[in-house]
Short mmCIF file of C-alpha atoms in Angstrom, two decimals:
data_model
loop_
_atom_site.label_atom_id
_atom_site.label_comp_id
_atom_site.label_asym_id
_atom_site.label_seq_id
_atom_site.Cartn_x
_atom_site.Cartn_y
_atom_site.Cartn_z
CA MET M 929 -22.92 1.62 -24.64
CA LYS M 930 -19.93 0.52 -22.54
CA ASN M 931 -17.64 0.72 -25.58
CA LEU M 932 -18.95 4.20 -26.32
CA THR M 933 -18.28 5.29 -22.76
CA LYS M 934 -14.71 3.99 -22.93
CA LEU M 935 -14.24 5.76 -26.30
CA LEU M 936 -15.40 9.07 -24.83
CA ILE M 937 -13.13 8.61 -21.82
CA CYS M 938 -10.21 7.82 -24.09
CA PHE M 939 -10.94 10.96 -26.20
CA PHE M 940 -11.16 13.13 -23.08
CA THR M 941 -7.86 11.76 -21.74
CA ILE M 942 -6.09 12.48 -25.07
CA PHE M 943 -7.66 15.94 -25.12
CA LEU M 944 -6.21 16.69 -21.67
CA MET M 945 -2.79 15.49 -22.75
CA PHE M 946 -2.67 18.07 -25.54
CA HIS M 947 -4.72 20.86 -23.99
CA GLY M 948 -3.24 21.50 -20.54
CA SER M 949 -2.81 19.57 -17.37
CA ALA M 950 -5.42 17.27 -15.90
CA THR M 951 -6.03 17.30 -12.19
CA SER M 952 -6.65 14.19 -10.12
CA ALA M 953 -10.27 15.30 -9.84
CA ASP M 954 -10.55 15.51 -13.65
CA LEU M 955 -9.26 11.99 -14.12
CA ASN M 956 -11.30 10.60 -11.26
CA ASN M 957 -14.49 12.10 -12.71
CA THR M 958 -13.95 11.11 -16.34
CA PHE M 959 -12.17 7.75 -16.14
CA GLN M 960 -14.43 4.94 -14.88
CA LEU M 961 -13.80 1.26 -14.56
CA ASN M 962 -16.38 -1.48 -15.02
CA ALA M 963 -16.11 -2.66 -11.41
CA ASN M 964 -17.86 -2.22 -8.09
CA ALA M 965 -14.93 -0.41 -6.55
CA ALA M 966 -11.34 0.44 -7.41
CA ILE M 967 -8.40 2.39 -6.08
CA ALA M 968 -4.79 3.11 -7.03
CA VAL M 969 -2.12 4.29 -4.61
CA ASP M 970 1.55 5.20 -4.58
CA ALA M 971 3.23 2.30 -2.75
CA SER M 972 5.85 4.58 -1.24
CA SER M 973 3.77 7.38 0.29
CA GLY M 974 0.26 5.91 0.45
CA LYS M 975 -1.01 8.76 -1.72
CA ILE M 976 -4.23 7.93 -3.51
CA LEU M 977 -3.93 8.34 -7.28
CA TYR M 978 -7.39 7.14 -8.26
CA ASP M 979 -10.52 6.40 -6.28
CA GLN M 980 -13.77 4.85 -7.56
CA TYR M 981 -15.98 4.09 -4.53
CA GLY M 982 -12.76 3.23 -2.69
CA SER M 983 -14.29 3.87 0.73
CA LYS M 984 -17.50 1.95 0.01
CA GLN M 985 -17.92 -0.73 2.67
CA GLY M 986 -19.23 -4.23 2.31
CA GLN M 987 -17.23 -5.19 -0.77
CA GLY M 988 -16.47 -8.92 -0.94
CA ILE M 989 -12.73 -9.54 -1.07
CA ALA M 990 -12.63 -13.37 -1.39
CA SER M 991 -9.08 -14.79 -1.48
CA ILE M 992 -7.50 -11.31 -1.32
CA THR M 993 -7.97 -12.11 2.38
CA LYS M 994 -4.83 -14.25 2.07
CA LEU M 995 -2.65 -11.15 1.79
CA LEU M 996 -3.51 -10.43 5.42
CA THR M 997 -3.02 -14.07 6.35
CA VAL M 998 0.43 -14.02 4.78
CA TYR M 999 1.20 -10.72 6.49
CA MET M 1000 0.55 -12.39 9.86
CA VAL M 1001 2.90 -15.21 8.92
CA TYR M 1002 5.71 -12.79 8.04
CA LYS M 1003 5.07 -10.90 11.25
CA ASN M 1004 5.29 -14.06 13.37
CA ILE M 1005 8.54 -15.01 11.63
CA ALA M 1006 9.96 -11.52 12.22
CA GLU M 1007 9.06 -11.85 15.92
CA GLY M 1008 10.83 -15.21 16.17
CA LYS M 1009 7.62 -17.17 16.80
CA LEU M 1010 7.82 -19.14 13.51
CA GLU M 1011 10.47 -20.30 11.03
CA TRP M 1012 10.17 -20.72 7.29
CA SER M 1013 11.41 -24.25 7.64
CA ASP M 1014 8.92 -25.24 10.33
CA LYS M 1015 6.84 -28.26 9.29
CA VAL M 1016 3.08 -28.07 9.79
CA LYS M 1017 0.61 -30.93 9.47
CA PRO M 1018 -2.83 -29.88 8.14
CA SER M 1019 -5.77 -30.68 10.41
CA ASP M 1020 -8.56 -32.95 9.18
CA TYR M 1021 -10.59 -29.79 8.56
CA ALA M 1022 -7.89 -28.34 6.29
CA TYR M 1023 -7.13 -31.63 4.57
CA ASN M 1024 -10.79 -32.44 3.86
CA LEU M 1025 -11.14 -29.08 2.11
CA THR M 1026 -8.50 -30.21 -0.44
CA GLN M 1027 -10.99 -32.85 -1.55
CA ASP M 1028 -13.61 -30.24 -2.46
CA PRO M 1029 -13.27 -29.62 -6.22
CA ALA M 1030 -15.13 -26.29 -5.89
CA ALA M 1031 -12.50 -24.76 -3.61
CA SER M 1032 -9.13 -23.44 -4.79
CA ASN M 1033 -6.52 -25.89 -3.48
CA ILE M 1034 -3.54 -28.10 -4.10
CA GLN M 1035 -3.54 -31.83 -3.59
CA MET M 1036 -1.97 -32.96 -0.35
CA VAL M 1037 -1.15 -36.49 0.78
CA LYS M 1038 -3.01 -37.09 4.04
CA GLY M 1039 -0.83 -37.13 7.13
CA GLU M 1040 2.09 -35.33 5.48
CA SER M 1041 3.58 -32.13 6.95
CA PHE M 1042 4.63 -29.10 4.92
CA THR M 1043 6.99 -26.21 5.49
CA VAL M 1044 5.69 -22.77 6.30
CA GLN M 1045 7.42 -21.59 3.10
CA ASP M 1046 5.52 -24.11 0.96
CA LEU M 1047 2.22 -23.15 2.61
CA VAL M 1048 2.79 -19.42 2.04
CA ASN M 1049 3.69 -20.10 -1.60
CA ALA M 1050 0.49 -22.11 -1.93
CA CYS M 1051 -1.52 -19.25 -0.47
CA LEU M 1052 -0.15 -16.70 -2.88
CA LEU M 1053 0.12 -18.52 -6.20
CA PRO M 1054 -2.78 -20.99 -6.62
CA SER M 1055 -4.68 -19.43 -3.66
CA ALA M 1056 -4.88 -22.72 -1.75
CA ASN M 1057 -7.52 -22.36 0.96
CA SER M 1058 -6.25 -25.39 2.95
CA ALA M 1059 -2.78 -23.80 3.13
CA ALA M 1060 -4.30 -20.59 4.60
CA ILE M 1061 -6.29 -22.56 7.19
CA THR M 1062 -3.23 -24.66 8.13
CA LEU M 1063 -1.16 -21.52 8.73
CA ALA M 1064 -3.98 -19.88 10.67
CA GLU M 1065 -4.34 -22.91 12.96
CA LYS M 1066 -0.57 -23.07 13.44
CA ILE M 1067 -0.34 -19.44 14.56
CA GLY M 1068 -3.67 -18.96 16.34
CA GLY M 1069 -4.30 -22.47 17.65
CA THR M 1070 -7.69 -22.28 15.96
CA GLU M 1071 -8.76 -20.33 12.94
CA PRO M 1072 -11.20 -18.12 14.88
CA LYS M 1073 -8.43 -17.12 17.28
CA PHE M 1074 -6.21 -16.36 14.30
CA VAL M 1075 -9.00 -14.20 12.85
CA ASP M 1076 -9.05 -12.26 16.12
CA GLN M 1077 -5.34 -11.58 15.62
CA MET M 1078 -6.01 -10.44 12.07
CA LYS M 1079 -8.66 -8.04 13.31
CA GLN M 1080 -6.30 -6.62 15.91
CA GLN M 1081 -3.73 -5.99 13.14
CA LEU M 1082 -6.31 -4.19 11.06
CA LYS M 1083 -7.27 -2.06 14.04
CA GLN M 1084 -3.61 -0.98 14.41
CA TRP M 1085 -3.79 0.24 10.81
CA GLY M 1086 -7.00 2.19 11.45
CA ILE M 1087 -9.31 -0.31 9.75
CA THR M 1088 -12.44 -0.82 11.78
CA ASP M 1089 -15.17 -1.21 9.16
CA GLU M 1090 -14.29 -4.72 7.97
CA VAL M 1091 -16.17 -8.00 8.27
CA LEU M 1092 -13.61 -10.77 8.80
CA ILE M 1093 -14.64 -14.35 9.51
CA ASN M 1094 -11.79 -16.58 8.24
CA SER M 1095 -8.27 -16.71 6.87
CA SER M 1096 -9.12 -17.95 3.36
CA GLY M 1097 -11.86 -15.66 2.05
CA LEU M 1098 -14.37 -18.46 1.47
CA ASN M 1099 -18.06 -17.98 2.19
CA ASN M 1100 -19.36 -19.85 5.25
CA SER M 1101 -21.63 -21.84 2.95
CA ASP M 1102 -18.49 -23.47 1.53
CA LEU M 1103 -17.30 -24.60 4.95
CA PRO M 1104 -18.49 -27.00 7.67
CA GLN M 1105 -20.67 -25.11 10.18
CA ALA M 1106 -18.58 -26.39 13.06
CA TYR M 1107 -15.74 -24.18 11.83
CA TRP M 1108 -17.63 -20.94 11.26
CA TYR M 1109 -16.48 -17.90 13.18
CA PRO M 1110 -18.72 -17.41 16.26
CA GLY M 1111 -21.83 -15.36 15.62
CA THR M 1112 -21.73 -15.65 11.80
CA SER M 1113 -24.33 -17.08 9.43
CA GLN M 1114 -24.35 -19.20 6.31
CA ASP M 1115 -24.08 -16.16 4.01
CA SER M 1116 -21.24 -14.50 5.95
CA GLU M 1117 -18.11 -13.62 3.98
CA ASN M 1118 -15.09 -11.37 4.36
CA THR M 1119 -15.84 -7.82 3.23
CA MET M 1120 -13.81 -4.61 3.21
CA SER M 1121 -13.50 -1.41 1.19
CA ALA M 1122 -11.03 -1.15 -1.66
CA LYS M 1123 -9.21 1.41 0.49
CA ASP M 1124 -8.84 -1.13 3.30
CA VAL M 1125 -7.46 -3.70 0.92
CA ALA M 1126 -4.94 -1.19 -0.43
CA THR M 1127 -3.86 -0.48 3.14
CA ILE M 1128 -3.18 -4.17 3.75
CA ALA M 1129 -1.24 -4.42 0.47
CA ILE M 1130 0.93 -1.38 1.13
CA HIS M 1131 1.88 -2.63 4.60
CA LEU M 1132 2.73 -6.08 3.25
CA ILE M 1133 5.03 -4.62 0.58
CA LYS M 1134 6.58 -2.01 2.85
CA ASP M 1135 7.14 -4.28 5.86
CA PHE M 1136 7.99 -7.48 4.02
CA PRO M 1137 9.16 -6.63 0.47
CA ASP M 1138 10.54 -10.15 0.02
CA VAL M 1139 6.97 -11.26 -0.58
CA LEU M 1140 7.42 -9.97 -4.13
CA ASN M 1141 10.06 -12.64 -4.69
CA ILE M 1142 7.18 -15.09 -4.38
CA THR M 1143 4.38 -13.24 -6.16
CA ASN M 1144 6.59 -12.46 -9.18
CA LYS M 1145 7.05 -16.16 -9.98
CA PRO M 1146 4.77 -17.63 -12.68
CA GLU M 1147 5.09 -21.01 -11.02
CA ILE M 1148 6.67 -22.67 -7.95
CA ILE M 1149 7.10 -26.30 -6.97
CA PHE M 1150 5.14 -27.34 -3.85
CA ASP M 1151 6.61 -29.90 -1.47
CA LYS M 1152 9.69 -30.52 -3.66
CA GLY M 1153 10.91 -34.06 -3.13
CA GLY M 1154 7.87 -34.93 -0.98
CA ASN M 1155 4.91 -37.15 -1.61
CA SER M 1156 2.72 -34.14 -2.53
CA GLU M 1157 5.17 -32.57 -4.97
CA THR M 1158 3.35 -30.57 -7.63
CA MET M 1159 3.88 -27.52 -9.79
CA MET M 1160 1.77 -24.55 -8.68
CA GLU M 1161 0.75 -21.97 -11.31
CA ASN M 1162 0.30 -18.31 -10.37
CA THR M 1163 -3.25 -17.06 -10.92
CA ASP M 1164 -1.86 -13.55 -11.68
CA TYR M 1165 -2.16 -13.32 -15.46
CA MET M 1166 -0.55 -9.86 -15.62
CA LEU M 1167 2.95 -11.21 -14.93
CA PRO M 1168 5.53 -11.23 -17.75
CA GLY M 1169 4.75 -13.93 -20.31
CA LYS M 1170 1.13 -14.30 -19.17
CA ALA M 1171 -1.93 -13.54 -21.26
CA TYR M 1172 -2.56 -10.06 -19.80
CA SER M 1173 1.02 -9.10 -19.00
CA PHE M 1174 1.71 -5.48 -18.07
CA SER M 1175 5.12 -3.87 -17.73
CA GLY M 1176 6.48 -3.91 -14.22
CA VAL M 1177 3.84 -6.14 -12.63
CA ASP M 1178 5.25 -8.46 -9.95
CA GLY M 1179 2.22 -9.26 -7.75
CA LEU M 1180 -0.07 -9.55 -5.85
CA LYS M 1181 -3.30 -11.58 -5.44
CA THR M 1182 -6.51 -12.65 -7.10
CA GLY M 1183 -9.82 -13.50 -5.48
CA THR M 1184 -13.20 -14.87 -6.58
CA THR M 1185 -16.46 -15.85 -4.89
CA ALA M 1186 -20.11 -15.51 -5.83
CA LEU M 1187 -20.49 -12.45 -3.53
CA ALA M 1188 -17.18 -10.80 -4.33
CA GLY M 1189 -17.12 -11.51 -8.06
CA THR M 1190 -13.70 -11.37 -9.66
CA CYS M 1191 -11.18 -9.26 -7.80
CA PHE M 1192 -7.49 -8.43 -8.13
CA VAL M 1193 -4.86 -6.58 -6.13
CA ALA M 1194 -1.92 -5.76 -8.36
CA THR M 1195 1.37 -3.95 -8.02
CA ALA M 1196 3.77 -2.74 -10.67
CA ASN M 1197 7.10 -0.92 -10.58
CA GLN M 1198 8.02 1.27 -13.58
CA ASN M 1199 11.26 3.21 -13.31
CA GLY M 1200 11.13 3.24 -9.53
CA PHE M 1201 7.49 4.28 -9.37
CA ARG M 1202 5.57 1.46 -7.63
CA VAL M 1203 1.81 1.57 -7.79
CA ILE M 1204 -0.73 -0.62 -6.01
CA THR M 1205 -4.17 -1.11 -7.60
CA VAL M 1206 -7.31 -2.77 -6.24
CA VAL M 1207 -10.22 -3.82 -8.42
CA LEU M 1208 -13.20 -5.38 -6.64
CA GLY M 1209 -16.18 -6.93 -8.45
CA ALA M 1210 -15.02 -6.49 -12.05
CA ASP M 1211 -17.80 -6.66 -14.67
CA GLU M 1212 -17.52 -10.15 -16.18
CA SER M 1213 -19.91 -9.61 -19.08
CA VAL M 1214 -17.17 -9.33 -21.73
CA TYR M 1215 -14.04 -11.07 -20.52
CA GLY M 1216 -15.41 -13.31 -17.80
CA GLU M 1217 -13.01 -13.90 -14.89
CA ASN M 1218 -10.26 -12.19 -16.86
CA SER M 1219 -12.13 -8.87 -16.56
CA ARG M 1220 -10.22 -8.21 -13.36
CA PHE M 1221 -7.05 -8.12 -15.45
CA THR M 1222 -8.41 -5.98 -18.29
CA GLU M 1223 -9.79 -3.48 -15.79
CA THR M 1224 -6.51 -3.43 -13.89
CA GLN M 1225 -4.65 -2.88 -17.13
CA ALA M 1226 -6.86 0.11 -17.90
CA LEU M 1227 -6.33 1.51 -14.43
CA MET M 1228 -2.56 1.11 -14.51
CA GLU M 1229 -2.39 2.62 -18.02
CA ASN M 1230 -4.33 5.63 -16.81
CA VAL M 1231 -2.18 6.11 -13.71
CA TYR M 1232 1.17 5.72 -15.40
CA SER M 1233 0.19 7.95 -18.31
CA HIS M 1234 -0.60 10.90 -16.04
CA TRP M 1235 1.35 10.45 -12.81
CA LYS M 1236 5.14 10.70 -12.70
CA ILE M 1237 7.67 10.71 -9.89
CA GLN M 1238 9.13 14.20 -9.67
CA THR M 1239 11.93 15.38 -7.42
CA LEU M 1240 10.61 18.55 -5.85
CA VAL M 1241 13.40 19.17 -3.32
CA THR M 1242 17.04 18.30 -3.38
CA LYS M 1243 19.36 18.11 -0.38
CA GLY M 1244 21.00 21.49 0.26
CA GLN M 1245 18.32 23.39 -1.69
CA SER M 1246 16.86 26.60 -0.25
CA ILE M 1247 13.07 27.17 -0.43
CA LYS M 1248 11.72 30.48 -1.75
CA LYS M 1249 10.26 32.82 0.89
CA TYR M 1250 11.98 30.88 3.62
CA THR M 1251 15.67 31.09 2.83
CA LYS M 1252 16.98 32.24 6.22
CA ILE M 1253 16.03 32.63 9.86
CA ASN M 1254 17.01 35.16 12.53
CA ILE M 1255 19.42 34.17 15.27
CA THR M 1256 19.69 35.90 18.65
CA ASP M 1257 23.03 36.41 20.43
CA GLY M 1258 25.04 35.04 17.50
CA LYS M 1259 28.10 36.35 15.71
CA SER M 1260 25.83 36.29 12.70
CA LYS M 1261 22.25 37.62 12.87
CA THR M 1262 20.87 34.98 10.50
CA THR M 1263 21.56 31.56 9.10
CA ASN M 1264 20.47 30.16 5.73
CA LEU M 1265 17.93 27.35 5.69
CA VAL M 1266 18.36 24.38 3.31
CA ALA M 1267 16.60 21.05 2.83
CA ASP M 1268 18.20 18.12 4.65
CA ALA M 1269 17.30 15.50 2.04
CA ASN M 1270 15.86 14.84 -1.41
CA LEU M 1271 12.08 14.59 -1.71
CA SER M 1272 10.34 12.94 -4.65
CA ILE M 1273 6.60 12.41 -4.94
CA PRO M 1274 4.04 11.43 -7.61
CA VAL M 1275 2.85 14.53 -9.45
CA ILE M 1276 0.03 14.58 -11.92
CA ASP M 1277 0.80 16.09 -15.33
CA ASN M 1278 3.61 18.23 -13.80
CA GLU M 1279 1.44 20.05 -11.30
CA THR M 1280 3.55 21.93 -8.78
CA PRO M 1281 2.64 21.51 -5.08
CA GLY M 1282 2.93 24.40 -2.65
CA TYR M 1283 4.59 24.44 0.75
CA GLN M 1284 3.27 24.88 4.27
CA PHE M 1285 5.85 25.86 6.89
CA ASN M 1286 5.47 24.87 10.51
CA LYS M 1287 5.67 27.88 12.81
CA VAL M 1288 9.21 28.45 13.97
CA SER M 1289 10.27 30.41 17.02
CA GLU M 1290 11.75 33.75 16.13
CA ASN M 1291 13.86 33.56 19.26
CA LEU M 1292 16.41 31.03 18.19
CA ILE M 1293 19.45 31.62 20.36
CA ALA M 1294 23.04 30.90 19.33
CA PRO M 1295 24.94 28.69 19.17
CA ILE M 1296 23.38 26.93 16.17
CA LYS M 1297 25.13 23.91 14.69
CA LYS M 1298 25.47 23.29 10.96
CA GLY M 1299 22.83 20.76 9.93
CA GLU M 1300 20.65 21.41 13.01
CA GLN M 1301 16.97 20.95 12.27
CA LEU M 1302 15.19 24.28 12.65
CA THR M 1303 11.81 23.63 11.07
CA LYS M 1304 9.78 21.18 8.97
CA VAL M 1305 8.00 21.81 5.70
CA ILE M 1306 4.81 20.00 4.63
CA LEU M 1307 3.92 19.75 0.95
CA LEU M 1308 0.51 21.09 0.01
CA GLU M 1309 -0.77 19.17 -3.00
CA ASN M 1310 -3.43 20.38 -5.42
CA ASP M 1311 -5.51 17.22 -5.53
CA ARG M 1312 -8.12 16.19 -2.96
CA LEU M 1313 -7.90 12.41 -3.05
CA GLY M 1314 -5.78 12.27 0.08
CA TYR M 1315 -3.86 9.35 1.60
CA LEU M 1316 -4.51 5.92 2.99
CA ASN M 1317 -5.06 5.57 6.75
CA GLY M 1318 -1.81 6.11 8.61
CA PHE M 1319 -0.17 8.07 5.77
CA GLN M 1320 -0.02 11.82 5.20
CA GLU M 1321 1.47 14.57 3.08
CA PRO M 1322 5.25 14.25 2.80
CA GLU M 1323 7.42 16.59 4.79
CA PHE M 1324 11.06 17.47 5.00
CA SER M 1325 13.27 19.40 7.39
CA LEU M 1326 15.06 22.71 6.90
CA VAL M 1327 18.42 22.81 8.58
CA ALA M 1328 21.09 25.40 9.25
CA GLN M 1329 23.40 25.69 6.28
CA LYS M 1330 26.24 26.97 8.47
CA SER M 1331 27.02 27.04 12.19
CA VAL M 1332 26.44 30.28 14.10
CA GLN M 1333 28.74 30.78 17.09
CA LYS M 1334 27.60 32.63 20.20
CA GLU M 1335 28.82 36.19 20.44
CA ASN M 1336 31.48 37.18 22.95
CA SER M 1337 29.96 37.54 26.41
CA ILE M 1338 31.31 41.06 26.97
CA ILE M 1339 29.89 42.24 23.63
CA LEU M 1340 26.59 40.62 24.47
CA PHE M 1341 26.49 42.40 27.85
CA PHE M 1342 26.80 45.84 26.24
CA LYS M 1343 24.32 44.92 23.45
CA HIS M 1344 21.71 43.92 26.00
CA LEU M 1345 22.44 47.03 28.05
CA ILE M 1346 21.94 49.27 25.03
CA ASN M 1347 18.74 47.43 24.00
CA LYS M 1348 17.35 47.82 27.54
CA ALA M 1349 18.14 51.49 27.62
CA SER M 1350 16.50 52.15 24.28
CA SER M 1351 13.35 50.21 25.09
#
C-alpha cells in the first residue's frame, strides 16, 4: 500500500510538471512522507516550503536537542564568556554516562580535560551525550540551570510550546534520578514541533555559519594527541561518500530514542539555494534507522524539483503601477521610484508574486536626495504556508532615482499665492 501511495504521488508530481504549475498547497496535499512530522524551509528567508504536521506539538526530538546546546556554546563564545581552547573536565555524572553502552558516546579517560572545540565536535558528529552534559555544566554551572538558559533562548525566538529537560535529548529513564530536571518524571523527554526544530536550525546556521565546517566532515579526531584520542564518525549518512548521499548536504544532526523514533535535521545548498529539512519519527518498517535518510532524500528531491531561487527585483528597477511619486515645492513635480537592491526568493514552478505597497505620504516636500528611501514594498506570495516564527515576507525599498531641488523661494511665494486665491 505504501509503495502504491508513493507511486501515485510520483505520477501526480510528474503530471504537474508537464501540465501547468503546481502550487505549494498542491504539493503539500499530494506529497506525503512516512514520518510523524516534517517540514522544509528556505534557510535564507525562513519561508516554509513544505509542511506535514509541522506545528504539531509533543514530537520527541532526541539528540537533535544538541543543536540548541551547540548554539548556546557558540553564543557564549561570541559574548567572550568561553573560548574554543578552554579545557573542561567532565563531572563524574558525565563521565559515568560514557560507560553506558546504550547511550551514544565516545570513550574518555577518567580525569582528563577536553577542549570546548573537541566537545562540540563530539556533540555534532557521534552525538556524544557526555560531551553535551559537560558543556552544559561548564556554561550553566549545573545542567538544569543550563536548560533554563536554553528555554530563555527559545522564548526569544517565539518558541513557548516546548518541553525541555536536558542538554542531550536522552529520556529521564536513561539518567540517574538525581540529575533529572526539577518537576519531571521517569518518562519525561525533550519534545518540540518540527517547526520549532527548524527555527533552531535556521538560527544556528544564520548566526554561526561556521558550524557547517564541522557538520560537513565525515569524521574528526577527538582529543588529538591526548589519552582519549579517537576517530569520531559522523552519523549523517547523507554527506558526500556516505550510503545515502545527496547533492549539497553539509549537515546537520541525527537523533534517536524510543519516544522520538529516528529523526534527522538536514541542510543542503544547491546553486546558492540552501534548504533546511526536519523529519521526526520516520517510519522504520522498511529501512530501519536509515528511514530518516530515505525520507529526507524524498523531501529534498521534492523541494528542489519544484522550488527555484528567482530574482524578482533588481537594483535600479522600476515597479509597474508605482513608477513615480509627486513632489511638492520642487523644481520637478515628480521623481521616479526604483528598487534600492536586488531581491531573490524561492518561487514554486515559476509562480509570480504580487506586490503590496506601504502607504506613502502624497505631501513629500522638496528637496529630495537621490537614493532617499521613499517607501517600502512587501512581496505578496501565492502560497499559504507562511514563515517560521520571527520571519516574514521579504520587502525592499523604493528610492528616488534622481534628486529634486527645492524651487526658488520667490517662485514658490507666487505659486502659493495663486493657489490660495484659486481655492
